[in-house]
Short mmCIF file of C-alpha atoms in Angstrom, two decimals:
data_model
loop_
_atom_site.label_atom_id
_atom_site.label_comp_id
_atom_site.label_asym_id
_atom_site.label_seq_id
_atom_site.Cartn_x
_atom_site.Cartn_y
_atom_site.Cartn_z
CA MET A 30 -18.51 -11.10 162.03
CA ILE A 31 -21.36 -12.75 163.52
CA SER A 32 -21.84 -16.37 162.76
CA THR A 33 -25.06 -18.18 163.16
CA PRO A 34 -25.01 -21.78 164.22
CA ALA A 35 -26.40 -24.37 161.82
CA PRO A 36 -29.87 -25.56 162.68
CA ASP A 37 -29.87 -28.79 164.63
CA ALA A 38 -31.48 -31.76 162.90
CA PRO A 39 -32.62 -34.85 164.72
CA PRO A 40 -29.81 -37.43 164.90
CA TRP A 41 -31.86 -40.16 163.27
CA LEU A 42 -32.41 -37.93 160.25
CA GLN A 43 -28.70 -37.34 159.94
CA VAL A 44 -28.04 -41.08 160.11
CA ALA A 45 -30.75 -41.82 157.56
CA LEU A 46 -29.43 -39.19 155.16
CA SER A 47 -25.91 -40.52 155.56
CA VAL A 48 -27.01 -44.10 154.88
CA PHE A 49 -29.08 -42.94 151.92
CA GLY A 50 -26.10 -41.09 150.51
CA ILE A 51 -23.76 -44.03 151.08
CA LEU A 52 -26.09 -46.50 149.40
CA GLY A 53 -26.37 -44.32 146.34
CA GLY A 54 -29.94 -43.29 146.55
CA THR A 55 -32.75 -45.37 145.22
CA THR A 56 -30.56 -47.42 142.91
CA GLY A 57 -28.49 -48.73 145.78
CA LEU A 58 -31.57 -49.52 147.88
CA ALA A 59 -33.18 -51.33 144.95
CA ALA A 60 -30.04 -53.41 144.42
CA ILE A 61 -29.92 -54.37 148.10
CA ALA A 62 -33.62 -55.21 148.09
CA THR A 63 -33.15 -57.38 144.97
CA VAL A 64 -30.25 -59.26 146.56
CA VAL A 65 -32.24 -59.85 149.74
CA VAL A 66 -35.29 -61.06 147.80
CA GLN A 67 -33.29 -63.31 145.45
CA ARG A 68 -31.10 -64.77 148.17
CA GLY A 69 -33.31 -67.86 148.39
CA LYS A 70 -33.13 -68.31 144.64
CA PHE A 71 -29.33 -68.09 144.76
CA LYS A 72 -29.28 -70.84 147.39
CA ALA A 73 -31.55 -73.05 145.28
CA ASP A 74 -29.44 -72.47 142.17
CA ALA A 75 -26.27 -73.26 144.10
CA ALA A 76 -27.84 -76.46 145.46
CA ASP A 77 -28.92 -77.50 141.95
CA THR A 78 -25.45 -76.82 140.58
CA LEU A 79 -23.81 -78.82 143.37
CA THR A 80 -26.26 -81.70 142.89
CA GLU A 81 -25.59 -81.85 139.14
CA ALA A 82 -21.83 -81.76 139.74
CA ALA A 83 -22.09 -84.55 142.31
CA ILE A 84 -24.16 -86.72 139.97
CA THR A 85 -21.71 -86.09 137.16
CA LEU A 86 -18.86 -87.26 139.40
CA VAL A 87 -20.70 -90.20 140.97
CA GLN A 88 -22.04 -91.83 137.79
CA PRO A 89 -18.59 -92.79 136.38
CA LEU A 90 -17.61 -94.08 139.82
CA GLN A 91 -20.72 -96.26 139.98
CA THR A 92 -19.96 -97.61 136.51
CA ARG A 93 -16.38 -98.39 137.54
CA ILE A 94 -17.55 -100.07 140.75
CA THR A 95 -19.88 -102.30 138.71
CA GLU A 96 -17.01 -103.21 136.38
CA LEU A 97 -14.73 -103.99 139.32
CA GLU A 98 -17.38 -106.15 140.98
CA GLU A 99 -17.74 -108.17 137.75
CA GLU A 100 -13.95 -108.52 137.51
CA ALA A 101 -13.79 -109.65 141.16
CA LEU A 102 -16.47 -112.27 140.54
CA SER A 103 -14.61 -113.53 137.49
CA ALA A 104 -11.32 -113.60 139.43
CA ARG A 105 -12.96 -115.59 142.26
CA SER A 106 -14.29 -118.10 139.77
CA GLU A 107 -10.89 -118.44 138.12
CA LEU A 108 -9.27 -118.76 141.54
CA GLY A 109 -11.54 -121.71 142.34
CA VAL A 110 -10.48 -123.45 139.13
CA LEU A 111 -6.82 -122.74 139.83
CA ARG A 112 -7.10 -124.08 143.39
CA GLU A 113 -8.56 -127.31 142.05
CA GLN A 114 -5.70 -127.60 139.56
CA VAL A 115 -3.14 -126.97 142.32
CA ASN A 116 -4.76 -129.68 144.46
CA GLN A 117 -4.58 -132.13 141.56
CA LEU A 118 -0.95 -131.26 140.90
CA GLN A 119 -0.08 -131.68 144.58
CA PHE A 120 -1.65 -135.14 144.50
CA VAL A 121 0.36 -136.08 141.41
CA VAL A 122 3.56 -134.81 143.02
CA ARG A 123 2.89 -136.90 146.15
CA VAL A 124 2.26 -140.02 144.05
CA LEU A 125 5.40 -139.46 141.98
CA THR A 126 7.46 -138.80 145.11
CA ARG A 127 6.33 -142.10 146.64
CA THR A 128 7.09 -143.92 143.38
CA LEU A 129 10.54 -142.34 143.19
CA ASP A 130 11.21 -143.28 146.83
CA ARG A 131 10.28 -146.92 146.09
CA TRP A 132 12.53 -146.95 143.03
CA ARG A 133 15.45 -145.45 145.00
CA ALA A 134 15.00 -148.00 147.76
CA ALA A 135 15.00 -150.81 145.18
CA ILE A 136 18.14 -149.44 143.48
CA ARG A 137 20.03 -148.86 146.76
CA SER A 138 19.04 -152.17 148.26
CA PRO A 139 22.13 -154.30 149.07
CA ASP A 140 20.66 -157.25 147.17
CA ALA A 141 19.51 -155.13 144.16
CA THR A 142 19.65 -156.72 140.77
CA LEU A 143 18.48 -155.49 137.42
CA ARG A 144 15.65 -158.02 137.51
CA LYS A 145 14.46 -156.84 140.98
CA VAL A 146 14.59 -153.16 139.95
CA ARG A 147 12.56 -153.93 136.81
CA ALA A 148 10.03 -155.82 138.93
CA VAL A 149 9.62 -152.80 141.28
CA VAL A 150 9.16 -150.48 138.28
CA ALA A 151 6.63 -152.82 136.67
CA GLU A 152 4.76 -153.10 139.97
CA SER A 153 4.64 -149.30 140.24
CA GLU A 154 3.04 -149.07 136.81
CA ARG A 155 0.22 -151.37 137.95
CA LEU A 156 -0.62 -149.54 141.18
CA PRO A 157 -4.04 -147.77 141.09
CA GLU A 158 -2.71 -144.65 142.87
CA ASP A 159 -0.65 -143.82 139.77
CA ARG A 160 -3.76 -143.50 137.62
#
């Protein structure tokens, strides 16, 4: 038997035919062309979707931050009032401690009498620092 060799085709033609066959003919090429053309649109749609998602997440956080700032302002105001009350109470405690110390000294005095203790108590009631 005599065999005849197959005619040689240019290599680029073989590559082109192989690629054409792999891509599925015109349908495959059209799909690839569509994807390439719409790639920019896909990016824009993805950016829009991400932006909307970010806004949806950020808005409740901004609302909560506003609420927390209002609560912090209220707490600072209340803290100022409470500090003033503590200062007033500390003053009262100091006055009462001094009064109690005077009364103890009068009671423990070696020459203490009921009349002298009553005089110290009455004097303490007249002092302006007690008012």
